[in-house]
CSV table of C-alpha atoms in Angstrom, one decimal:
chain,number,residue,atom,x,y,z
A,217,UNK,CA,-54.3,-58.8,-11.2
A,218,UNK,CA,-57.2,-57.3,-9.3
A,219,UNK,CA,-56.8,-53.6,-8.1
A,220,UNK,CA,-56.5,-54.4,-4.1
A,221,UNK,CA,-54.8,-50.6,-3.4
A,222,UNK,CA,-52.0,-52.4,-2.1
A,223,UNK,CA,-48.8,-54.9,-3.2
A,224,UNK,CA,-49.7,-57.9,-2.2
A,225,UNK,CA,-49.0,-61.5,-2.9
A,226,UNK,CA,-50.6,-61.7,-6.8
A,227,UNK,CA,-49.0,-58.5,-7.6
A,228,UNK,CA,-45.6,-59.6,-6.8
A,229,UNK,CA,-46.0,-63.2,-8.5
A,230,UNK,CA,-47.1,-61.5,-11.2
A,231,UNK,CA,-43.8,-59.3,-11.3
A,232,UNK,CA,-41.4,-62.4,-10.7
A,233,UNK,CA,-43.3,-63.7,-14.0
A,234,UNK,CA,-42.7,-60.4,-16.0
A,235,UNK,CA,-39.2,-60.4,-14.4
A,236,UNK,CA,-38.6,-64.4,-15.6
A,237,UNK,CA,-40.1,-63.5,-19.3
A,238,UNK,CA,-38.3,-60.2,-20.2
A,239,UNK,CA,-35.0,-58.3,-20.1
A,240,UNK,CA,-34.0,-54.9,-18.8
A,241,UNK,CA,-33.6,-52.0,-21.5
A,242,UNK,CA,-30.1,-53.3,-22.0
A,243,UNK,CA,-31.3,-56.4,-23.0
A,244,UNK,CA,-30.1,-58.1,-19.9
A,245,UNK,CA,-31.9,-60.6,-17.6
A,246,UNK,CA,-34.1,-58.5,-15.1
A,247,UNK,CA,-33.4,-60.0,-11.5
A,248,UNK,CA,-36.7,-61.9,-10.5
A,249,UNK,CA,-37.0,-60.6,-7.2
A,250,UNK,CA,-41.1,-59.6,-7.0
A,251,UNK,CA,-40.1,-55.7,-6.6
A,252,UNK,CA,-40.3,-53.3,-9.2
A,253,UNK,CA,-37.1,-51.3,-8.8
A,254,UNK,CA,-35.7,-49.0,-11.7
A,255,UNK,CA,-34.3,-51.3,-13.6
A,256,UNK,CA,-37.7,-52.9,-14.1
A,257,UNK,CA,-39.8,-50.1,-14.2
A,258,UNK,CA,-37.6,-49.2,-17.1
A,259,UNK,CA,-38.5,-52.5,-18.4
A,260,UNK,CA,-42.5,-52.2,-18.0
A,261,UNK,CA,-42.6,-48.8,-19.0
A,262,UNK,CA,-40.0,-47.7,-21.5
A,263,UNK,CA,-39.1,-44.8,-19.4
A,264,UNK,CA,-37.1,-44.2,-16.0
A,265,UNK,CA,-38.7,-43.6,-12.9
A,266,UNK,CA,-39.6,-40.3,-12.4
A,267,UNK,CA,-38.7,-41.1,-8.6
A,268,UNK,CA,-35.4,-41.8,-9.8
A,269,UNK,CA,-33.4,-38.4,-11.0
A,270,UNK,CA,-30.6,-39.6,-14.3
A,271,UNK,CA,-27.6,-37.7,-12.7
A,272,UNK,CA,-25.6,-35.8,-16.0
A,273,UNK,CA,-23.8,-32.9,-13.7
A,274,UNK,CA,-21.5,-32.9,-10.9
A,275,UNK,CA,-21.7,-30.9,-8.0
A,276,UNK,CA,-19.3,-28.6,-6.9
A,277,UNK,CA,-15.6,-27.5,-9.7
A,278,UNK,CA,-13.5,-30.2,-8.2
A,279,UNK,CA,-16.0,-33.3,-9.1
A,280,UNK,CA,-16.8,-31.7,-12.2
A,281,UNK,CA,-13.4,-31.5,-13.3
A,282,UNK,CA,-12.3,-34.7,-12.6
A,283,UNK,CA,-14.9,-36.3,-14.0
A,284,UNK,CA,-13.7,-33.9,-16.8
A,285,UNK,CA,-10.6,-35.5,-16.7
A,286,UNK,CA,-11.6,-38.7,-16.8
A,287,UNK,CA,-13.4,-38.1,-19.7
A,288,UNK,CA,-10.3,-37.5,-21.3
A,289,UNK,CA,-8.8,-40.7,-20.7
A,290,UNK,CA,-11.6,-42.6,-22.3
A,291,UNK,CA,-9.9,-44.9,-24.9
A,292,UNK,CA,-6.5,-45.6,-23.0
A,293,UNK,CA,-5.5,-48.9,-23.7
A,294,UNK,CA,-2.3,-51.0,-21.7
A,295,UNK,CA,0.7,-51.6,-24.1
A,296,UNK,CA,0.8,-54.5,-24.6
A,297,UNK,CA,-3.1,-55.9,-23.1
A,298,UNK,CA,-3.2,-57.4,-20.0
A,299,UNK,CA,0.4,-56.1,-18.7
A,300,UNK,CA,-0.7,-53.3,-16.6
A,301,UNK,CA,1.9,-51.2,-18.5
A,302,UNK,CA,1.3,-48.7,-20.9
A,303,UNK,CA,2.5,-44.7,-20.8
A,304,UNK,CA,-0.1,-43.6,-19.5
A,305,UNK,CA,-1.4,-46.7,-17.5
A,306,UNK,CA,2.9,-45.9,-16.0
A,307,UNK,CA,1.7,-42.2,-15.2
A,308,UNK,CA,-1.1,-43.4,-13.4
A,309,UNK,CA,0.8,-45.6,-10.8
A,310,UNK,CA,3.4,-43.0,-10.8
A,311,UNK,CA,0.6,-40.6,-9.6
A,312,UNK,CA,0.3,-42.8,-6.1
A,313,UNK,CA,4.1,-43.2,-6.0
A,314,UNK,CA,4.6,-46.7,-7.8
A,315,UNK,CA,7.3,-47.7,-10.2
A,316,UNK,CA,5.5,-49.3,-12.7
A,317,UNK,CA,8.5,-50.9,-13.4
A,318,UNK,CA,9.0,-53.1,-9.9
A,319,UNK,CA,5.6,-55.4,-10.7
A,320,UNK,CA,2.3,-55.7,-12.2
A,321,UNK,CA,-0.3,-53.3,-10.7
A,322,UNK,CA,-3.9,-53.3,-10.9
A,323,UNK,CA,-4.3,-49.6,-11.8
A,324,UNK,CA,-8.1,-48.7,-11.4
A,325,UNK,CA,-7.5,-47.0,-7.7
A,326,UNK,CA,-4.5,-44.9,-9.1
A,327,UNK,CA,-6.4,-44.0,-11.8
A,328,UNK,CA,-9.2,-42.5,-9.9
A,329,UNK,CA,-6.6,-40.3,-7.8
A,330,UNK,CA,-4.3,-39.3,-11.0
A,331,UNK,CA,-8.0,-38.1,-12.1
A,332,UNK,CA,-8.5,-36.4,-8.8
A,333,UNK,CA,-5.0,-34.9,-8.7
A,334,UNK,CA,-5.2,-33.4,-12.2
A,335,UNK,CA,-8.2,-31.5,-11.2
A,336,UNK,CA,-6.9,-29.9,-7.5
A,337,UNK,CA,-3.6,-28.7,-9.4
A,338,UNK,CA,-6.0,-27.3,-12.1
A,339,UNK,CA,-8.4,-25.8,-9.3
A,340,UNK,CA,-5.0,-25.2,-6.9
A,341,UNK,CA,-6.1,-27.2,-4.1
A,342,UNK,CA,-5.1,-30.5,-2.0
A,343,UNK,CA,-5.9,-33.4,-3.5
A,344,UNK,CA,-8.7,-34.9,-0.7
A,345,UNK,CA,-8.2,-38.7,-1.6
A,346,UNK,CA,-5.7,-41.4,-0.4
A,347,UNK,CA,-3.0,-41.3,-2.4
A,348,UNK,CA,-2.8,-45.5,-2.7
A,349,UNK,CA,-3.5,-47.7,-5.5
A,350,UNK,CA,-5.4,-50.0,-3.3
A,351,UNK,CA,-9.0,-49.8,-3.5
A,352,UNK,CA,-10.1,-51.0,-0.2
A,353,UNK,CA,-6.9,-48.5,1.4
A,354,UNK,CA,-8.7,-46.0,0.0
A,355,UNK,CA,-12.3,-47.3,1.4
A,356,UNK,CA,-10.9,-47.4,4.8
A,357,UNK,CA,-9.0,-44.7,5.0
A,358,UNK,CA,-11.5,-42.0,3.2
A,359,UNK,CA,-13.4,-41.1,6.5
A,360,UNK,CA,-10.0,-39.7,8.1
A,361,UNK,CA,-9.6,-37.2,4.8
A,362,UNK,CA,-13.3,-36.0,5.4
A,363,UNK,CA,-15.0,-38.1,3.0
A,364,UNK,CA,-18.7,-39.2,3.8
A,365,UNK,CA,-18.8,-43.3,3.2
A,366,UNK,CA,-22.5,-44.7,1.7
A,367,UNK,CA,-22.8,-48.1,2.3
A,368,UNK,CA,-24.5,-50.4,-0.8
A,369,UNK,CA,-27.3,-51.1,1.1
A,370,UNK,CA,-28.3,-47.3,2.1
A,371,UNK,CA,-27.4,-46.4,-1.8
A,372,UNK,CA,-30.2,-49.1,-3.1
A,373,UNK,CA,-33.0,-47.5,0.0
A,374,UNK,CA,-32.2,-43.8,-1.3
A,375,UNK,CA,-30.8,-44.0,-4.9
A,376,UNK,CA,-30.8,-40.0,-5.4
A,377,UNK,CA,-27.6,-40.5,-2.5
A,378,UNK,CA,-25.6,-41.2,-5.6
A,379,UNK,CA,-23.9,-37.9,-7.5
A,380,UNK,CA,-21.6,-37.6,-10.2
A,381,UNK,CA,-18.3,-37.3,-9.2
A,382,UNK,CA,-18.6,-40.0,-6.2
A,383,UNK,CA,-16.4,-42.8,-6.3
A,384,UNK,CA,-17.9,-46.2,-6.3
A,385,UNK,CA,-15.7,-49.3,-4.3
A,386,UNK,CA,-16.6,-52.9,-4.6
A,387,UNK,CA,-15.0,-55.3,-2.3
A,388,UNK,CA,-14.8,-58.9,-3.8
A,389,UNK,CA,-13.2,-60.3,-0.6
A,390,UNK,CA,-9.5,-61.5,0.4
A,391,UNK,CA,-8.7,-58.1,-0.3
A,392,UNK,CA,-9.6,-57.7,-4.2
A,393,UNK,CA,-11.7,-54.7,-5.0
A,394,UNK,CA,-12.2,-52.5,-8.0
A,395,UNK,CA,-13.6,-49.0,-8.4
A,396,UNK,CA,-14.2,-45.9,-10.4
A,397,UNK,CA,-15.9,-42.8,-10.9
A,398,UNK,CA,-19.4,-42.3,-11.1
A,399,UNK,CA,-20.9,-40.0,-14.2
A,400,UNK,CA,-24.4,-40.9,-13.5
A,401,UNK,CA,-27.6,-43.2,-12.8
A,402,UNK,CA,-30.2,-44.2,-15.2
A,403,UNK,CA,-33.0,-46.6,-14.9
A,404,UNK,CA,-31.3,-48.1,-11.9
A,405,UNK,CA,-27.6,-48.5,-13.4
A,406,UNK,CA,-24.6,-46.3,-12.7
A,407,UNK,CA,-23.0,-44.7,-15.6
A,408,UNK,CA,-19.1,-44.9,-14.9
A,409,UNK,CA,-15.8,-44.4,-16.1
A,410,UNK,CA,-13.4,-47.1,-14.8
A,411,UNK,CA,-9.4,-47.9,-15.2
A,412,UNK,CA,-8.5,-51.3,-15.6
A,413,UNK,CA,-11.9,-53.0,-16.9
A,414,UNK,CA,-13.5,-53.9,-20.1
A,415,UNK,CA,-16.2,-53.5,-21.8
A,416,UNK,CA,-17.9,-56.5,-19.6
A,417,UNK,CA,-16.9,-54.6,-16.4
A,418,UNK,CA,-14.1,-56.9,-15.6
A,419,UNK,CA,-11.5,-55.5,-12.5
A,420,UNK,CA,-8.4,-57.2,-14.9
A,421,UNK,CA,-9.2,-55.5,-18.0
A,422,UNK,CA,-7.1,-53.4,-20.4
A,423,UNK,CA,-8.1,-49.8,-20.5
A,424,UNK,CA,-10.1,-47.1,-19.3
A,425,UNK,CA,-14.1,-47.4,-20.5
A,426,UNK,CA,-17.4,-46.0,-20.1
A,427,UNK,CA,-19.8,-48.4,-18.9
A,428,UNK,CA,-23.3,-48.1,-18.0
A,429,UNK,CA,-24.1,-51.5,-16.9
A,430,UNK,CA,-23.5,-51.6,-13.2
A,431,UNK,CA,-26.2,-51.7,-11.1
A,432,UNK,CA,-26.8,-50.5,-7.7
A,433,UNK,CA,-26.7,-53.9,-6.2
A,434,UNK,CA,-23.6,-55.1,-7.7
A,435,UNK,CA,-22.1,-52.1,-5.3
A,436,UNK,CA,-21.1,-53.3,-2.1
């Protein structure tokens, strides 16, 4: 492409065509959209934008420590898979007040606040979330406990609004959600930890994971 000083039509064709060709540094398909985001400057380049900070360190003891604490969890697994049971998938829901016994609960939400609560008793403070398993509860609720809501679209405009120790929410509609904590961003994808998923990032899974597939647009 000629050098016009500015991003005009032939630049951004000529991305959709790189976008179309090649795969992100996951190996994934890029999204052909004719803007070089992260994700494919990552993809170009080999390296993350230097615009775009990778996020290792929480802000503040509290966030630290529960990401801490979720750390910790890494590797818990439901007894048997796919019944929302488990010891500690039970001390979970017991954390928001549920009797694991009376039903089958998506866990992801109680998770995140068991994770929360382990780090105010540690750090001898009030536990600032809702204590509720259900994610969009939480969401809607946050504001009144002090708690400063980003909205997907104002995440993707300003990417360094996103800190370790925030709490992502995605809201699938009829009110399904799913969420979890946020360790980090690199080249455009969160790095999380997440009750209830898999290793594909599923909101019915079977344990608590890592992931670091989750892009900023997938959070709504």
């Amino acid at each position: 492409v000629a050098e016009s000083g500015r991003f005009g039509e032939p630049t951004t064709t000529a991305v959709k065509r790189f976008q179309m060709r090649f795969t992100d540094a996951d190996g994934m398909p890029l999204k052909v959209e004719g803007v070089v985001g992260p994700i494919t400057w990552a993809a170009l380049f080999g390296t993350s934008n230097p615009l775009v900070e990778t996020l290792v360190e929480a802000e503040g003891p509290l966030l630290k420590s529960a990401l801490e604490r979720a750390t910790e969890e890494i590797g818990v697994l439901e007894a048997p898979p796919g019944s929302n049971r488990g010891p500690r998938v039970d001390t979970y829901l017991k954390a928001v007040g549920l009797n694991p016994g009376a039903g089958s609960f998506p866990w992801c939400a109680a998770f995140v606040y068991f994770c929360f609560n382990e780090a105010s008793q540690t750090g001898g403070r009030r536990n600032p979330l809702v204590k509720t398993a259900g994610v969009l509860e939480h969401w809607n609720k946050a504001e009144q406990r002090g708690a400063r809501r980003i909205k997907g679209a104002e995440a993707m405009a300003r990417p360094e609004l996103v800190k370790p120790g925030q709490i992502f929410v995605m809201d699938f509609g009829r009110g399904a959600g799913h969420t979890g904590g946020v360790r980090g961003l690199r080249d455009g994808k969160l790095i999380t930890i997440e009750g209830n998923t898999n290793d594909g990032g599923s909101r019915e899974g079977i344990g608590v994971f890592e992931r670091a597939g989750r892009t900023l647009g997938s959070i709504n």
